[in-house]
XYZ file of C-alpha atoms in Angstrom:
414
model
C -16.182 20.796 1.338
C -12.957 22.466 2.434
C -10.416 22.314 -0.411
C -7.620 22.501 2.171
C -8.534 19.004 3.339
C -6.336 16.555 1.488
C -5.947 12.815 1.464
C -3.137 11.728 3.759
C -2.060 8.999 1.306
C -0.500 9.819 -2.108
C -2.835 9.548 -5.089
C -0.810 6.692 -6.545
C -1.834 4.487 -3.609
C -5.543 5.374 -3.576
C -6.948 3.348 -6.471
C -10.176 1.417 -5.869
C -8.679 -1.604 -7.555
C -5.807 -3.653 -6.086
C -4.743 -4.788 -9.564
C -4.813 -1.282 -11.111
C -2.841 1.080 -8.833
C -2.884 3.950 -11.341
C -6.680 4.080 -11.653
C -7.227 7.111 -9.385
C -4.345 9.066 -10.914
C -5.744 8.473 -14.413
C -9.177 9.577 -13.225
C -7.725 12.829 -11.904
C -5.907 13.368 -15.218
C -9.187 12.931 -17.102
C -11.106 15.198 -14.717
C -9.253 18.480 -14.771
C -5.837 17.659 -13.301
C -3.679 16.551 -16.249
C -0.429 17.285 -14.404
C -1.140 15.186 -11.330
C 1.512 12.689 -10.233
C 1.278 9.545 -8.170
C 3.081 11.207 -5.271
C 0.644 14.133 -5.044
C -1.934 14.422 -2.269
C -5.335 15.023 -3.820
C -8.080 17.154 -2.325
C -10.346 14.915 -0.293
C -13.587 15.921 -1.984
C -12.079 14.810 -5.291
C -11.749 11.316 -3.902
C -15.434 11.277 -3.027
C -16.239 12.253 -6.603
C -13.921 9.515 -7.864
C -15.627 6.843 -5.777
C -19.085 7.953 -6.893
C -18.067 8.039 -10.554
C -16.329 4.656 -10.377
C -19.357 3.060 -8.721
C -21.669 4.576 -11.321
C -19.581 3.183 -14.146
C -19.467 -0.256 -12.516
C -23.258 -0.286 -12.187
C -23.673 0.680 -15.837
C -21.242 -2.035 -16.932
C -23.186 -4.636 -14.936
C -26.601 -3.821 -16.418
C -28.405 -6.986 -17.398
C -26.322 -9.021 -14.958
C -26.787 -7.230 -11.638
C -29.736 -5.181 -10.409
C -28.844 -2.371 -8.005
C -31.391 -0.830 -5.632
C -30.399 2.184 -3.560
C -32.461 2.674 -0.421
C -32.126 6.066 1.270
C -32.608 4.856 4.802
C -30.697 3.076 7.558
C -30.603 -0.553 8.572
C -31.584 -0.747 12.233
C -31.679 -4.497 12.814
C -30.972 -7.908 11.326
C -32.990 -11.027 12.100
C -32.988 -14.538 10.681
C -35.984 -16.067 9.004
C -36.788 -18.982 6.709
C -38.366 -18.290 3.336
C -40.832 -20.669 1.649
C -37.938 -22.347 -0.181
C -36.423 -23.332 3.146
C -33.241 -21.223 2.999
C -32.246 -19.294 6.154
C -32.314 -15.635 5.195
C -31.212 -12.382 6.786
C -34.091 -9.961 7.214
C -32.799 -6.411 7.503
C -35.082 -4.026 9.357
C -34.976 -0.460 8.019
C -35.573 2.834 9.789
C -38.514 3.631 7.493
C -40.354 0.466 8.520
C -39.536 -1.646 5.487
C -37.610 -4.908 5.492
C -35.154 -6.389 3.004
C -34.405 -10.107 2.738
C -30.908 -11.158 1.695
C -28.969 -14.398 1.414
C -25.668 -12.586 1.985
C -24.991 -9.331 3.823
C -21.865 -7.142 3.756
C -21.652 -4.629 6.596
C -19.662 -1.787 5.017
C -20.573 0.615 7.809
C -17.221 2.329 8.247
C -15.920 3.494 11.637
C -18.305 3.694 14.566
C -18.958 7.079 16.113
C -17.169 7.924 19.334
C -19.480 8.135 22.347
C -17.715 11.119 23.982
C -17.604 9.416 27.372
C -14.638 11.641 28.193
C -16.825 14.782 28.096
C -17.711 16.395 31.443
C -21.397 16.098 32.318
C -21.885 19.864 32.032
C -20.697 19.757 28.428
C -22.924 16.950 27.173
C -26.056 18.312 25.596
C -24.652 21.851 25.413
C -25.221 23.470 22.014
C -21.604 24.625 22.039
C -20.345 21.024 22.120
C -19.916 19.652 18.576
C -19.861 15.862 18.838
C -19.455 15.110 15.126
C -17.529 17.780 13.198
C -18.158 15.933 9.899
C -21.946 16.105 10.178
C -23.449 18.478 7.575
C -23.627 21.989 9.015
C -21.948 21.011 12.295
C -19.396 23.831 12.105
C -21.656 26.496 10.605
C -22.223 28.377 13.855
C -18.506 28.375 14.695
C -17.790 29.721 11.210
C -20.543 32.326 11.336
C -21.072 35.102 13.835
C -18.955 33.314 16.415
C -15.857 33.065 14.247
C -13.856 35.326 16.567
C -14.305 33.058 19.577
C -11.535 30.636 20.464
C -12.170 26.920 20.020
C -11.026 23.796 21.865
C -10.507 20.635 19.833
C -10.295 17.457 21.913
C -7.925 15.161 20.042
C -4.746 15.947 18.109
C -4.898 13.486 15.204
C -5.702 13.924 11.533
C -9.323 14.903 12.226
C -8.170 17.627 14.593
C -5.690 18.974 12.052
C -8.330 19.273 9.329
C -10.891 20.882 11.629
C -8.264 23.319 12.919
C -7.573 24.508 9.372
C -11.286 24.931 8.674
C -11.868 26.933 11.868
C -8.728 29.067 11.537
C -9.611 32.770 11.501
C -7.681 35.988 12.243
C -7.995 36.782 15.924
C -8.995 33.234 16.885
C -6.882 30.667 18.720
C -7.580 27.001 18.106
C -6.593 25.024 21.205
C -6.022 21.268 20.898
C -5.578 18.743 23.691
C -4.979 15.006 23.926
C -3.397 12.594 26.381
C -0.306 12.256 24.198
C -0.239 15.864 23.020
C 1.247 14.724 19.697
C 0.279 16.032 16.285
C 0.686 13.713 13.285
C 4.092 13.702 11.665
C 4.388 15.032 8.104
C 4.957 13.111 4.906
C 8.259 13.891 3.206
C 8.080 16.257 0.237
C 10.284 13.851 -1.737
C 9.533 10.463 -0.173
C 11.917 7.535 -0.313
C 10.820 3.950 -1.028
C 9.788 1.775 1.883
C 12.647 -0.118 3.530
C 11.751 -3.655 4.585
C 12.933 -4.873 7.964
C 15.591 -7.570 7.592
C 14.969 -8.961 11.087
C 12.059 -11.398 11.628
C 9.512 -9.653 13.850
C 6.843 -12.319 14.321
C 6.549 -14.102 17.636
C 8.757 -11.704 19.605
C 7.871 -10.468 23.061
C 6.767 -6.844 23.125
C 10.077 -5.693 24.613
C 12.060 -7.652 22.004
C 9.801 -6.313 19.249
C 10.351 -2.753 20.446
C 14.125 -3.273 20.392
C 14.054 -4.836 16.907
C 11.932 -2.017 15.485
C 14.227 0.607 17.028
C 17.226 -1.128 15.436
C 15.413 -1.221 12.085
C 14.629 2.493 12.256
C 18.198 3.257 13.313
C 19.652 1.354 10.348
C 17.359 3.136 7.910
C 18.154 6.508 9.477
C 21.882 5.889 9.082
C 21.419 4.850 5.458
C 18.794 7.330 4.271
C 18.636 10.042 6.926
C 14.860 9.581 7.303
C 12.756 7.350 9.582
C 9.734 7.268 7.254
C 10.946 4.471 4.931
C 11.479 2.302 8.012
C 7.922 2.799 9.278
C 6.516 2.305 5.771
C 8.499 -0.917 5.501
C 6.615 -2.329 8.487
C 3.252 -1.994 6.775
C 3.201 -5.379 4.973
C 4.009 -7.259 8.185
C 1.950 -5.272 10.707
C -1.104 -7.556 10.641
C 1.097 -10.620 11.096
C 2.930 -9.056 14.032
C -0.372 -8.083 15.633
C -1.719 -11.620 15.164
C 1.354 -13.095 16.870
C 0.888 -10.958 20.003
C -0.893 -12.205 23.090
C -3.945 -10.331 24.343
C -1.854 -8.830 27.139
C 0.835 -7.661 24.704
C -1.755 -6.091 22.421
C -3.286 -4.213 25.328
C 0.133 -2.991 26.472
C 1.052 -1.922 22.943
C -2.146 0.101 22.531
C -1.727 1.748 25.939
C 1.998 2.536 25.687
C 2.725 2.906 21.994
C -0.606 3.293 20.187
C -0.489 7.086 20.028
C 3.177 7.113 19.018
C 2.512 4.571 16.266
C -0.488 6.462 14.890
C 1.297 9.808 14.700
C 4.169 8.281 12.720
C 2.169 5.817 10.648
C -0.749 8.103 9.669
C 0.948 11.309 8.563
C -0.087 14.748 7.331
C 0.333 15.773 3.690
C 3.164 18.307 3.286
C 0.768 21.172 2.470
C -1.279 20.428 5.580
C 1.843 20.273 7.734
C 2.950 23.639 6.350
C -0.428 25.222 7.133
C -0.423 23.805 10.665
C 3.132 25.028 11.153
C 2.090 28.577 10.214
C -0.828 28.447 12.640
C 1.423 27.310 15.468
C 4.165 29.847 14.738
C 1.644 32.691 14.832
C 0.025 31.209 17.974
C -3.309 30.708 16.243
C -3.009 27.035 17.230
C -1.814 25.682 20.564
C -1.440 22.060 21.586
C -1.528 20.655 25.121
C -0.778 17.252 26.569
C -3.523 16.522 29.053
C -7.279 16.174 29.254
C -10.431 18.217 29.522
C -11.325 18.098 33.218
C -14.323 20.426 33.480
C -16.512 22.825 31.535
C -19.111 25.415 32.455
C -21.391 27.748 30.534
C -20.833 31.504 30.659
C -23.660 34.072 30.713
C -23.180 34.851 27.016
C -23.495 31.161 26.075
C -19.787 30.540 25.549
C -17.797 28.115 27.692
C -15.063 28.064 30.283
C -13.029 24.869 30.075
C -10.455 23.548 32.517
C -7.576 21.424 31.278
C -5.323 19.205 33.344
C -1.896 19.316 31.705
C 1.664 18.350 32.518
C 2.338 22.019 33.246
C -0.522 22.236 35.711
C -4.182 23.240 35.399
C -5.163 25.672 32.678
C -8.454 27.526 32.227
C -9.563 28.731 28.800
C -12.555 30.749 27.596
C -13.796 29.221 24.334
C -16.814 29.524 22.136
C -16.912 25.894 21.128
C -15.619 22.451 22.061
C -15.263 19.993 19.179
C -14.865 16.230 19.557
C -11.937 15.305 17.307
C -11.051 12.078 19.101
C -11.875 10.067 16.000
C -13.956 6.921 15.690
C -14.763 4.707 18.629
C -12.612 1.596 18.960
C -14.967 -0.571 20.998
C -17.848 -1.615 18.774
C -19.264 -3.453 21.783
C -20.136 -0.027 23.244
C -21.831 1.191 20.082
C -25.267 2.758 20.020
C -25.645 1.876 16.331
C -28.879 -0.146 16.225
C -27.734 -2.544 13.490
C -24.512 -3.571 15.216
C -26.297 -3.564 18.566
C -28.877 -5.988 17.135
C -26.211 -8.356 15.800
C -24.217 -8.319 19.036
C -27.253 -8.761 21.268
C -28.551 -11.797 19.381
C -25.125 -13.435 19.130
C -24.726 -13.039 15.368
C -21.531 -11.068 16.051
C -19.026 -10.981 18.882
C -16.495 -8.344 19.959
C -13.008 -8.575 18.495
C -9.730 -8.678 20.435
C -9.571 -6.073 23.234
C -13.220 -5.339 22.465
C -12.161 -3.487 19.307
C -14.439 -4.072 16.333
C -15.808 -7.574 15.836
C -14.258 -11.009 15.475
C -14.092 -12.321 11.904
C -12.538 -15.038 9.798
C -11.126 -13.137 6.819
C -14.028 -10.712 7.118
C -16.799 -13.245 7.838
C -18.360 -12.552 11.215
C -17.946 -14.917 14.140
C -21.117 -15.566 16.081
C -21.087 -15.607 19.864
C -20.501 -19.372 19.659
C -17.386 -18.797 17.538
C -18.944 -20.151 14.344
C -18.970 -18.425 10.948
C -22.070 -20.126 9.571
C -24.060 -16.950 8.935
C -23.373 -15.222 5.594
C -22.320 -11.924 7.185
C -19.145 -10.058 6.253
C -17.537 -6.784 7.217
C -14.437 -4.825 6.258
C -12.396 -1.825 7.280
C -12.682 -0.343 10.769
C -14.819 -3.142 12.305
C -11.805 -5.463 11.837
C -9.505 -3.211 13.905
C -9.106 -5.643 16.779
C -8.248 -8.474 14.411
C -5.798 -6.620 12.143
C -4.879 -3.337 13.925
C -4.121 -1.590 10.598
C -7.347 -1.777 8.584
C -8.649 1.733 7.906
C -6.592 2.817 4.886
C -7.638 2.315 1.268
C -4.837 -0.155 0.402
C -6.144 -2.516 3.099
C -9.844 -1.879 2.494
C -9.713 -2.444 -1.269
C -7.975 -5.800 -0.784
C -10.578 -6.808 1.800
C -13.386 -5.728 -0.540
C -12.023 -7.886 -3.353
C -11.761 -10.902 -1.037
C -15.311 -10.440 0.239
C -16.697 -9.999 -3.280
C -15.234 -13.365 -4.252
C -16.681 -14.971 -1.121
C -20.144 -13.524 -1.747
C -20.134 -14.938 -5.281
C -18.978 -18.360 -4.084
C -21.932 -20.808 -3.929
C -20.213 -22.480 -1.002
C -20.906 -19.480 1.244
C -24.678 -19.976 1.144
C -26.479 -19.915 4.508
C -25.961 -23.042 6.565
């Protein structure tokens, strides 16, 4: 738990409950931070504690109405069976050999892990290649005796920024590389309210949409001197714009503008941006636009990596390579056994562009396009359908919608 890791959304927008936006801020006030404000960026581990405490209180409040069983294992498959009463039922297969029968299933699995297909063959399987920096103990060796060795982070997004701060040590250089070579933009210290776009954006061609968005940002810049309110003002209409695009336009947007959008839409907290700025000014952090082309082991166990950049090839000696590319977008390529089971048997189908899965307001489409099975998902697995679906404001609204659907007798298995 690195206290330097902060939420990249202000506390006032991180409540669990859509109808109670101040819930998280009040929780912080009651748990040791009486001076916190809605515009502050809380330490990330505090949010984990908040979620656990809120869930615990909800379970206590539901005693006598709802029974909660926590199983410390993983679901590895989902099959359909018919119980003696005649109802079709989902039978979840667990890693410990048990099964659980359920009439309704919500797949709150979060983002899928990246498969590191970009990694050179010589790097895969090497102990100095950290494929999941968030796994418990994953960074221990790089923080221990090897904390003087330089590090290469592949990816320059929010994950990379946090890992760079954790690995920062005197005498060490943290190298970062990505195809775009862009670090996330910073939140404003004194943010302005979102500025809605006055021009209709739905149904435009991609070139017309680009022009309209540029005009919107230009108007806001002239009025407020800051582009951030303009980007924030696009948030309520992003899903609608995405839905109005053709498959070809979506693919072109992701390829040409996806990185640019993400760096401006998903920004660093001011304190994080300040820390990263110090690292870059003192050359303890360097960022390259390019890709990792090759890697080889050195006699002492460290690595030599070769980057292909816009300035030509570059060779770096590093102690570690860390995958900071973020979650995988194509759930169809997942190795997760539960999702693999659902996709293989046709209970789920890939979403647009192969990103996530196809749903109808969270209810999974089968391979035949139907939504007859009582299976729901939320968050990252809906990326292809919604594009913006990984932040708490979107996820909490989806969770509320799914909860109502699960309680609706009309959603029983067909």
